[in-house]
Coordinates of N, CA and C in Angstrom, one line a residue:
Chain A
A26 N 40.8 -60.0 36.2 CA 39.8 -59.1 36.1 C 38.7 -59.8 35.2
Q27 N 37.5 -59.2 35.3 CA 36.4 -59.9 34.9 C 35.9 -59.0 33.4
K28 N 35.5 -59.7 32.7 CA 35.1 -59.3 31.3 C 34.1 -59.9 30.9
V29 N 32.9 -59.2 30.1 CA 32.1 -60.1 29.4 C 32.0 -59.3 27.7
T30 N 31.9 -60.3 26.7 CA 32.1 -59.9 25.7 C 30.6 -60.5 24.5
Q31 N 30.2 -59.4 24.0 CA 29.0 -59.8 23.2 C 29.3 -59.0 21.7
A32 N 29.8 -60.3 20.9 CA 30.4 -59.9 20.0 C 29.3 -59.2 18.5
Q33 N 28.0 -59.7 18.9 CA 27.2 -59.2 17.8 C 26.8 -58.0 18.2
T34 N 26.8 -56.8 17.4 CA 26.9 -55.3 17.7 C 25.3 -55.2 17.6
E35 N 24.6 -55.7 16.1 CA 23.2 -55.3 15.7 C 22.8 -56.7 15.3
I36 N 21.8 -56.9 15.3 CA 21.2 -58.2 14.7 C 19.8 -58.1 14.2
S37 N 19.3 -57.8 13.0 CA 18.1 -57.5 12.5 C 17.4 -58.9 12.2
V38 N 16.3 -59.1 12.2 CA 15.2 -60.2 11.8 C 13.9 -59.9 11.6
V39 N 13.4 -60.7 11.0 CA 12.0 -60.6 10.6 C 10.9 -61.3 11.7
E40 N 10.1 -60.9 12.0 CA 9.2 -61.2 13.1 C 8.6 -62.4 12.8
K41 N 8.9 -63.4 14.1 CA 8.6 -64.8 14.1 C 10.0 -65.8 13.9
E42 N 10.8 -65.1 13.6 CA 12.3 -65.8 13.4 C 12.8 -66.0 14.7
D43 N 13.6 -67.1 14.9 CA 14.2 -67.2 16.1 C 15.6 -66.5 16.0
V44 N 15.9 -66.0 17.1 CA 17.3 -65.1 17.5 C 18.1 -65.3 18.5
T45 N 19.5 -65.6 18.5 CA 20.4 -66.3 19.7 C 21.2 -64.8 19.5
L46 N 21.6 -64.6 20.8 CA 22.3 -63.6 21.2 C 23.1 -64.0 22.2
D47 N 24.7 -63.8 21.5 CA 25.7 -64.3 22.1 C 26.4 -63.6 23.5
C48 N 26.8 -64.2 24.4 CA 27.6 -63.7 25.4 C 28.7 -64.7 25.9
V49 N 30.0 -64.3 26.1 CA 31.5 -65.1 26.5 C 31.6 -64.0 27.6
Y50 N 32.0 -64.8 28.8 CA 32.6 -64.0 30.0 C 34.0 -64.5 30.0
E51 N 34.6 -63.7 31.0 CA 35.9 -64.2 31.5 C 36.1 -63.7 33.0
T52 N 36.4 -64.8 33.9 CA 36.6 -64.4 35.2 C 37.3 -65.4 36.0
R53 N 38.3 -65.5 37.0 CA 38.9 -66.2 37.4 C 38.3 -66.8 38.8
D54 N 37.1 -66.1 39.0 CA 36.4 -66.8 40.4 C 35.7 -67.9 39.9
T55 N 35.6 -69.0 41.0 CA 34.6 -70.0 40.9 C 33.4 -69.9 41.4
T56 N 32.9 -68.7 42.2 CA 31.7 -68.4 42.6 C 31.3 -67.1 41.7
Y57 N 30.2 -67.2 40.8 CA 29.8 -65.9 40.1 C 28.7 -65.9 39.4
Y58 N 28.3 -64.7 39.2 CA 26.7 -64.8 39.0 C 26.6 -64.1 37.4
L59 N 25.5 -64.5 36.3 CA 25.4 -64.0 35.3 C 24.0 -63.3 34.9
F60 N 23.9 -62.7 34.3 CA 22.4 -61.8 34.0 C 22.5 -61.3 32.8
W61 N 21.2 -61.3 32.5 CA 20.8 -60.8 31.1 C 19.7 -59.4 31.5
Y62 N 20.0 -58.3 30.7 CA 19.0 -57.3 30.8 C 18.6 -56.7 29.7
K63 N 17.5 -56.2 29.9 CA 16.6 -55.7 28.1 C 16.9 -54.3 28.5
Q64 N 17.2 -53.4 27.4 CA 16.9 -52.0 27.4 C 16.1 -51.5 26.2
P65 N 14.7 -51.6 26.5 CA 14.0 -50.9 25.4 C 14.2 -49.4 24.8
P66 N 13.5 -49.3 23.8 CA 13.8 -47.7 23.5 C 13.5 -46.4 24.6
S67 N 12.4 -47.0 25.3 CA 12.5 -46.4 26.9 C 13.6 -45.8 27.7
G68 N 14.5 -46.6 27.4 CA 15.9 -46.4 28.0 C 16.0 -47.2 29.6
E69 N 14.9 -47.7 30.1 CA 15.0 -48.3 31.4 C 15.8 -49.8 31.3
L70 N 16.4 -50.4 32.3 CA 17.1 -51.8 32.2 C 15.9 -52.5 33.3
V71 N 15.7 -53.4 32.1 CA 14.8 -54.7 32.5 C 15.6 -56.0 33.1
F72 N 15.5 -56.4 34.3 CA 16.1 -57.7 34.6 C 15.0 -58.7 33.7
L73 N 16.2 -59.8 33.2 CA 15.4 -60.6 32.6 C 15.6 -62.2 33.2
I74 N 17.0 -62.4 33.4 CA 17.4 -63.6 34.4 C 18.7 -63.3 35.1
R75 N 18.8 -64.6 36.2 CA 20.2 -64.4 36.8 C 20.5 -66.1 36.9
R76 N 21.7 -66.4 36.8 CA 22.2 -67.7 36.9 C 23.6 -67.5 37.5
N77 N 23.7 -68.5 38.7 CA 25.0 -68.6 39.5 C 25.8 -69.6 38.6
S78 N 27.1 -69.7 39.3 CA 28.0 -70.5 38.3 C 28.2 -71.9 38.6
F79 N 27.0 -72.2 39.6 CA 26.8 -73.8 40.1 C 25.8 -74.5 39.4
D80 N 24.8 -73.4 38.7 CA 23.6 -74.0 38.1 C 23.9 -74.0 36.5
E81 N 24.0 -75.3 36.1 CA 24.1 -74.8 34.5 C 23.0 -75.7 33.4
Q82 N 22.0 -75.5 34.6 CA 21.0 -76.3 34.0 C 20.1 -74.9 32.8
N83 N 19.7 -75.3 31.7 CA 19.0 -74.5 30.7 C 17.7 -73.9 31.4
E84 N 17.3 -72.6 31.1 CA 16.0 -72.2 31.7 C 15.2 -71.6 30.2
I85 N 14.2 -71.9 30.7 CA 13.2 -71.4 29.5 C 11.9 -70.6 30.1
S86 N 11.6 -69.5 29.4 CA 10.7 -68.8 30.2 C 9.9 -68.1 29.1
G87 N 8.8 -68.9 28.5 CA 7.9 -68.5 27.5 C 8.8 -68.5 26.4
R88 N 8.8 -67.2 25.7 CA 9.8 -67.7 24.4 C 11.1 -67.1 24.9
Y89 N 11.2 -66.9 25.7 CA 12.9 -66.5 25.8 C 13.4 -68.2 26.6
S90 N 14.7 -68.3 26.2 CA 15.4 -69.6 26.7 C 17.1 -69.1 26.9
W91 N 17.6 -69.8 28.0 CA 19.1 -69.1 28.2 C 19.9 -70.6 28.2
N92 N 21.1 -70.4 27.5 CA 21.9 -71.9 27.5 C 23.1 -71.6 28.2
F93 N 23.5 -72.0 29.5 CA 24.7 -71.5 30.1 C 25.9 -72.5 30.0
Q94 N 26.8 -72.5 29.4 CA 27.9 -73.7 29.3 C 29.1 -73.2 29.9
K95 N 29.7 -73.6 31.2 CA 30.7 -72.9 31.7 C 32.2 -73.6 31.1
S96 N 32.1 -74.7 30.3 CA 33.2 -75.3 29.3 C 33.6 -74.3 28.7
T97 N 32.7 -73.6 27.9 CA 33.2 -72.4 27.0 C 32.6 -71.2 27.6
S98 N 32.7 -70.8 28.7 CA 32.4 -69.6 29.4 C 31.3 -68.8 28.5
S99 N 30.0 -69.2 28.2 CA 29.2 -68.8 27.3 C 27.6 -69.1 28.3
F100 N 27.0 -67.8 27.8 CA 25.4 -67.7 28.7 C 24.9 -66.9 27.5
N101 N 24.4 -67.8 26.3 CA 23.5 -67.4 25.3 C 21.8 -67.2 25.4
F102 N 21.7 -66.6 24.9 CA 20.1 -66.0 25.1 C 19.3 -66.1 23.7
T103 N 18.6 -66.9 23.8 CA 17.3 -67.3 22.5 C 16.3 -66.9 22.7
I104 N 16.0 -65.8 21.6 CA 14.3 -65.5 22.0 C 13.4 -66.4 20.7
T105 N 12.6 -67.1 20.7 CA 12.0 -68.2 20.1 C 10.5 -66.9 19.4
A106 N 10.4 -67.1 18.2 CA 9.3 -66.8 17.4 C 9.3 -65.1 17.9
S107 N 10.2 -64.3 17.4 CA 10.6 -63.2 17.9 C 9.4 -62.2 17.4
Q108 N 9.3 -61.1 18.4 CA 7.9 -60.0 18.1 C 8.9 -58.7 18.0
V109 N 8.1 -58.1 17.3 CA 8.2 -56.2 17.1 C 8.8 -55.8 18.9
V110 N 7.8 -56.2 19.6 CA 8.2 -55.8 21.1 C 9.5 -56.3 21.5
D111 N 10.0 -57.2 21.0 CA 11.6 -57.8 21.3 C 12.7 -56.8 21.1
S112 N 12.6 -55.7 20.1 CA 13.3 -54.8 19.7 C 13.7 -54.1 20.9
A113 N 15.2 -54.0 21.1 CA 15.6 -53.5 22.2 C 17.0 -53.6 22.2
V114 N 18.0 -53.2 23.1 CA 19.2 -53.7 23.4 C 19.4 -54.6 24.6
Y115 N 20.2 -55.7 24.4 CA 20.5 -56.6 25.3 C 21.6 -56.9 25.8
F116 N 21.8 -56.6 27.3 CA 23.2 -56.8 27.9 C 23.5 -58.0 28.6
C117 N 24.3 -58.4 28.5 CA 24.9 -59.6 29.4 C 26.0 -58.9 30.7
A118 N 25.8 -59.5 31.8 CA 26.6 -59.0 32.8 C 26.9 -60.0 33.8
L119 N 28.1 -59.8 34.7 CA 28.7 -60.6 35.3 C 29.1 -60.1 36.8
T120 N 29.1 -60.4 37.7 CA 29.4 -60.1 39.1 C 30.0 -61.4 39.8
N121 N 30.9 -61.3 40.8 CA 31.2 -61.9 41.6 C 30.7 -62.0 42.8
R122 N 30.7 -60.3 43.2 CA 30.1 -59.9 44.5 C 29.1 -58.8 44.2
D123 N 29.6 -57.7 43.7 CA 29.2 -56.4 44.0 C 29.0 -56.1 42.6
K124 N 29.8 -55.3 42.0 CA 29.7 -54.5 41.2 C 29.4 -55.8 39.8
L125 N 28.2 -55.0 38.8 CA 28.0 -55.7 37.7 C 28.9 -55.1 36.6
V126 N 30.0 -56.0 35.9 CA 30.2 -55.7 34.5 C 29.6 -56.2 33.5
F127 N 29.4 -55.2 32.5 CA 28.2 -55.2 31.5 C 28.9 -55.7 30.3
G128 N 28.6 -56.2 29.4 CA 29.2 -56.6 27.8 C 28.6 -55.2 27.2
A129 N 29.0 -54.7 25.9 CA 28.5 -53.8 25.3 C 27.3 -53.6 24.6
G130 N 26.4 -54.8 24.5 CA 25.3 -55.0 24.4 C 25.0 -55.0 22.9
T131 N 23.7 -56.0 22.7 CA 23.5 -56.4 21.1 C 22.2 -55.4 21.1
I132 N 22.3 -54.6 19.9 CA 21.1 -54.1 19.5 C 20.2 -55.3 18.7
L133 N 18.8 -55.2 19.3 CA 18.2 -56.3 18.4 C 17.0 -55.7 17.5
R134 N 17.0 -55.8 16.2 CA 15.7 -54.9 15.7 C 14.8 -56.3 14.9
V135 N 13.8 -56.1 15.5 CA 12.8 -57.1 14.7 C 11.8 -56.3 13.9
K136 N 11.6 -56.8 12.6 CA 11.0 -56.1 11.9 C 9.6 -56.9 11.4
S137 N 8.4 -56.0 11.3 CA 7.1 -56.7 11.4 C 7.1 -57.1 9.3
Chain B
D22 N 7.6 -51.8 36.4 CA 8.3 -50.9 37.5 C 9.1 -51.7 38.5
S23 N 10.2 -51.5 38.3 CA 11.4 -52.1 39.0 C 10.8 -51.8 40.8
G24 N 10.7 -50.6 40.7 CA 10.4 -50.2 42.4 C 11.6 -49.2 42.8
V25 N 12.7 -49.1 41.9 CA 13.4 -48.3 42.6 C 13.2 -46.9 41.6
T26 N 13.1 -45.7 42.2 CA 12.9 -44.6 41.8 C 14.2 -43.5 41.8
Q27 N 14.1 -42.7 40.6 CA 15.2 -42.0 40.4 C 14.5 -40.5 39.9
T28 N 15.1 -39.3 40.5 CA 14.9 -38.1 40.2 C 15.9 -37.3 40.1
P29 N 16.1 -36.2 39.1 CA 15.1 -36.1 38.0 C 15.2 -37.0 36.9
K30 N 14.1 -37.1 36.2 CA 14.1 -37.8 35.1 C 15.3 -37.1 33.8
H31 N 15.2 -35.8 33.8 CA 16.0 -35.2 32.9 C 16.8 -33.8 33.7
L32 N 18.0 -33.6 33.3 CA 18.5 -32.7 33.7 C 19.4 -32.0 32.5
I33 N 19.2 -30.6 32.4 CA 20.0 -29.9 31.7 C 20.9 -28.9 32.5
T34 N 22.2 -28.7 32.3 CA 23.1 -28.0 33.0 C 24.3 -27.3 32.1
A35 N 24.8 -26.7 32.6 CA 26.0 -26.0 32.1 C 27.3 -26.7 32.7
T36 N 28.3 -26.4 31.7 CA 29.6 -26.8 32.3 C 30.2 -26.0 33.8
G37 N 30.8 -26.6 34.6 CA 31.3 -25.9 35.8 C 30.4 -26.2 36.9
Q38 N 28.9 -26.5 36.3 CA 27.9 -26.4 37.7 C 28.1 -27.9 38.4
R39 N 27.2 -27.9 39.5 CA 27.0 -29.0 40.2 C 25.7 -29.5 40.3
V40 N 25.4 -30.8 40.3 CA 23.9 -31.2 40.2 C 24.2 -32.4 41.2
T41 N 23.2 -33.1 41.6 CA 22.5 -33.9 42.4 C 21.3 -34.9 42.1
L42 N 21.8 -36.1 42.0 CA 20.8 -36.8 41.2 C 20.4 -37.8 42.7
R43 N 19.0 -38.3 42.6 CA 18.7 -39.0 43.9 C 18.3 -40.2 43.4
C44 N 18.3 -41.3 44.4 CA 17.5 -42.6 44.3 C 17.0 -43.2 45.3
S45 N 16.0 -43.8 45.4 CA 15.2 -44.3 46.1 C 15.2 -45.7 45.9
P46 N 15.8 -47.0 46.7 CA 15.5 -48.0 46.5 C 14.4 -48.9 46.6
R47 N 14.4 -50.1 46.0 CA 12.9 -50.9 46.4 C 13.1 -50.9 47.9
S48 N 11.9 -51.3 48.6 CA 11.4 -51.4 49.6 C 12.2 -52.7 50.2
G49 N 13.0 -52.5 51.5 CA 14.0 -53.4 51.9 C 15.3 -53.7 51.6
D50 N 15.2 -53.3 50.2 CA 16.8 -53.3 49.5 C 17.6 -52.6 50.6
L51 N 19.0 -53.0 50.6 CA 19.8 -52.4 51.8 C 21.2 -51.6 50.7
S52 N 21.0 -52.1 49.5 CA 22.4 -52.0 48.7 C 22.0 -50.9 47.6
V53 N 22.9 -50.1 47.4 CA 22.4 -49.5 46.2 C 23.8 -49.1 45.5
Y54 N 23.7 -49.2 44.3 CA 24.8 -48.8 43.2 C 24.3 -47.6 42.1
W55 N 25.2 -47.0 41.7 CA 25.4 -46.4 40.6 C 26.1 -46.7 39.5
Y56 N 25.6 -46.3 38.3 CA 25.9 -46.7 37.0 C 25.9 -45.5 36.1
Q57 N 26.9 -45.6 35.1 CA 26.9 -44.3 34.1 C 26.7 -45.0 32.9
Q58 N 25.6 -44.7 31.8 CA 25.7 -45.2 30.5 C 25.9 -44.1 29.7
S59 N 27.1 -44.1 28.8 CA 27.6 -43.3 27.9 C 27.9 -44.3 26.7
L60 N 27.8 -43.4 25.4 CA 28.0 -44.0 24.1 C 29.6 -44.8 23.9
D61 N 30.6 -43.5 24.2 CA 31.7 -44.1 24.7 C 32.1 -45.3 25.7
Q62 N 31.8 -45.3 26.4 CA 32.2 -46.1 27.7 C 31.2 -47.4 28.1
G63 N 29.8 -47.5 27.7 CA 29.1 -48.3 27.7 C 28.4 -47.9 29.1
L64 N 28.5 -49.0 29.9 CA 27.2 -49.3 31.1 C 28.8 -49.4 32.2
Q65 N 28.9 -48.3 32.9 CA 30.1 -48.4 33.8 C 29.8 -48.2 35.3
F66 N 30.2 -49.0 36.0 CA 29.7 -49.1 37.6 C 30.6 -48.1 38.3
L67 N 30.0 -47.2 39.0 CA 30.6 -46.1 39.8 C 31.0 -46.5 41.1
I68 N 29.7 -46.7 41.7 CA 30.1 -46.9 43.2 C 28.7 -47.4 43.7
Q69 N 28.9 -48.1 45.1 CA 28.1 -49.2 45.8 C 28.1 -48.4 47.2
Y70 N 26.8 -48.6 47.7 CA 26.7 -48.2 49.3 C 25.8 -49.5 49.8
Y71 N 25.9 -49.7 50.8 CA 25.5 -50.9 51.6 C 25.0 -50.6 53.0
N72 N 23.8 -50.5 53.4 CA 23.1 -49.9 54.9 C 24.0 -48.8 55.3
G73 N 24.3 -47.8 54.5 CA 24.8 -46.7 54.9 C 26.3 -46.2 54.4
E74 N 27.3 -47.6 54.5 CA 28.2 -47.3 54.4 C 29.0 -47.8 52.7
E75 N 30.2 -47.2 52.4 CA 30.3 -47.3 51.1 C 31.0 -48.9 50.9
R76 N 30.9 -49.3 50.1 CA 31.0 -50.5 49.9 C 32.4 -51.1 48.8
A77 N 32.0 -50.6 47.7 CA 32.7 -50.6 46.6 C 32.7 -49.6 45.6
K78 N 34.0 -49.1 45.1 CA 34.1 -48.0 44.2 C 34.6 -48.5 42.8
G79 N 34.2 -48.0 41.9 CA 34.4 -48.1 40.5 C 35.3 -47.0 39.9
N80 N 35.3 -46.8 38.7 CA 35.8 -45.5 38.1 C 35.4 -44.4 38.2
I81 N 35.0 -44.2 39.6 CA 34.2 -42.8 39.7 C 35.4 -41.7 39.8
L82 N 35.1 -40.7 39.2 CA 35.9 -39.4 39.2 C 36.0 -38.7 40.3
E83 N 37.0 -37.9 40.9 CA 37.0 -37.4 42.0 C 36.0 -36.2 42.4
R84 N 35.7 -35.8 40.9 CA 34.4 -34.3 41.0 C 33.3 -35.3 41.4
F85 N 32.9 -36.7 41.4 CA 31.3 -37.2 41.9 C 31.9 -37.9 43.2
S86 N 30.8 -37.8 43.9 CA 30.6 -38.1 45.3 C 29.2 -38.7 45.4
A87 N 29.1 -39.4 46.3 CA 27.8 -40.2 46.7 C 27.5 -40.3 48.3
Q88 N 26.4 -40.4 48.6 CA 26.2 -41.1 50.1 C 24.9 -41.8 50.0
Q89 N 24.4 -42.7 51.0 CA 23.4 -43.0 51.3 C 22.8 -42.6 52.5
F90 N 21.7 -42.4 52.9 CA 21.3 -41.7 54.0 C 20.7 -42.8 55.1
P91 N 20.4 -42.5 56.4 CA 19.9 -43.4 57.0 C 18.4 -44.3 56.6
D92 N 17.7 -43.4 55.8 CA 16.4 -43.8 55.3 C 16.8 -44.8 53.7
L93 N 18.0 -44.9 53.7 CA 18.4 -46.0 52.6 C 18.5 -45.3 51.0
H94 N 17.9 -43.7 51.1 CA 17.8 -43.3 49.8 C 19.7 -42.9 49.3
S95 N 19.7 -42.8 48.2 CA 20.9 -42.5 48.0 C 21.0 -41.1 47.3
E96 N 22.0 -40.4 47.1 CA 22.1 -39.3 46.1 C 23.8 -39.3 45.3
L97 N 23.5 -39.1 44.4 CA 25.1 -38.7 43.6 C 25.3 -37.3 43.4
N98 N 26.5 -36.7 43.8 CA 26.3 -35.5 43.4 C 27.8 -35.3 42.7
L99 N 27.4 -34.4 41.3 CA 28.3 -34.4 40.4 C 28.8 -32.6 40.5
S100 N 30.3 -32.8 40.1 CA 30.6 -31.2 40.6 C 31.7 -31.1 39.4
S101 N 31.6 -29.7 39.2 CA 32.3 -29.0 37.9 C 32.1 -29.8 36.9
L102 N 31.2 -29.8 36.5 CA 31.0 -30.6 35.2 C 31.4 -30.2 34.1
E103 N 31.5 -31.5 33.1 CA 32.3 -31.2 31.9 C 31.3 -31.7 30.7
L104 N 31.7 -31.4 29.2 CA 30.8 -32.0 28.5 C 30.6 -33.5 28.2
G105 N 31.8 -34.2 28.9 CA 31.7 -35.6 28.6 C 31.1 -36.4 29.8
D106 N 30.8 -35.6 30.9 CA 29.7 -35.9 32.0 C 28.3 -36.5 31.5
S107 N 27.9 -35.9 30.1 CA 26.6 -36.2 29.8 C 26.3 -37.5 29.4
A108 N 25.4 -38.0 30.0 CA 25.3 -39.3 29.9 C 24.0 -39.7 30.9
L109 N 23.5 -41.1 30.8 CA 22.3 -41.6 31.7 C 23.2 -42.3 32.6
Y110 N 22.4 -41.8 33.7 CA 22.8 -42.2 35.2 C 21.9 -43.0 36.0
F111 N 22.2 -44.6 36.1 CA 21.3 -45.2 36.7 C 21.8 -45.7 38.1
C112 N 20.8 -45.7 39.0 CA 20.5 -46.2 40.3 C 20.2 -47.7 40.3
A113 N 20.8 -48.6 41.2 CA 20.1 -49.8 41.2 C 20.3 -50.3 42.6
S114 N 19.4 -50.9 43.2 CA 18.9 -51.6 44.1 C 19.2 -53.5 44.3
S115 N 19.7 -53.9 45.4 CA 19.6 -55.3 45.8 C 19.2 -55.2 47.2
P116 N 18.7 -56.2 47.7 CA 18.8 -56.9 48.8 C 19.9 -56.6 50.1
R117 N 20.9 -57.4 49.4 CA 21.9 -57.6 50.1 C 23.2 -57.6 49.2
V118 N 24.3 -58.2 49.6 CA 25.5 -57.9 48.5 C 25.6 -59.4 48.1
G119 N 26.6 -59.4 47.3 CA 27.1 -60.7 46.9 C 26.2 -61.5 45.8
G120 N 26.0 -61.0 45.0 CA 25.4 -61.6 43.6 C 24.0 -61.4 43.6
D121 N 23.1 -60.8 44.6 CA 22.0 -60.6 44.3 C 21.2 -59.9 43.1
T122 N 20.1 -59.9 42.6 CA 19.9 -59.6 41.2 C 19.9 -57.9 41.5
Q123 N 20.4 -57.1 40.8 CA 20.2 -55.7 41.0 C 18.8 -55.5 40.1
Y124 N 18.0 -54.4 40.7 CA 17.0 -53.6 39.9 C 17.3 -52.4 39.8
F125 N 17.1 -52.0 38.3 CA 17.5 -50.4 38.1 C 16.2 -49.8 38.1
G126 N 16.7 -48.2 38.2 CA 15.5 -47.1 38.1 C 15.6 -47.0 36.7
P127 N 14.6 -45.9 36.6 CA 14.3 -45.4 35.3 C 15.9 -44.5 34.5
G128 N 16.5 -44.0 35.4 CA 17.6 -43.5 35.0 C 17.7 -42.2 34.9
T129 N 18.4 -41.1 35.2 CA 18.5 -39.8 35.0 C 19.5 -39.2 33.9
R130 N 18.8 -38.9 32.7 CA 19.8 -38.0 31.8 C 20.3 -36.8 31.9
L131 N 21.7 -37.1 32.0 CA 22.1 -35.6 32.3 C 22.7 -35.3 30.8
T132 N 22.3 -33.8 30.5 CA 22.9 -33.4 29.6 C 23.8 -31.8 29.8
V133 N 24.9 -32.0 30.0 CA 25.8 -30.9 30.1 C 25.9 -30.0 28.7
L134 N 25.8 -28.7 28.8 CA 26.0 -27.6 27.4 C 26.8 -26.9 27.7

């Protein structure tokens, strides 16, 4: 069975701090896909990134970066110089084909 | 804006009633997924349709059913509603199957009183 663990329930930081959100996954499949989604207070789920199991290159997009390590089954997400607008719930998710299996989410609060 | 639309945005109803949630996928997407988000269960996959056919099922209750129409829009029917069915219901769509990115609609918040 597939499982995603986001051990950090809630993180509070002050604006401009860097913050890393952890994600650990379990799967027996050799081909799988990992995702991060953001859920701001308005409630929608916003896609951030998709990674397949064969691509372990780290990715950077503006202030966001992702570190994928198959050896530790982790797909961590770092926000550099956090801003108040980053306050949201962040979900890590996993799929091998169809349904997404989500972690419980990490609430990020960025204070000014 | 993801391009996925869901109606209605909010729904308040009573126990025992039946409701229908509607979803229009992004243009060109053949696959539609339904998820339920509740405080106790988190985000749970309910069911998936691909080009009109049911493709995968999650922990969807027998009181719930769904379909995808020839124009690819989908409806989720919830009947004999219970208080515990109160949740945020999301629809998502993707071009195909097999790991494509799923883009989510804004959700329908269902409140059962």
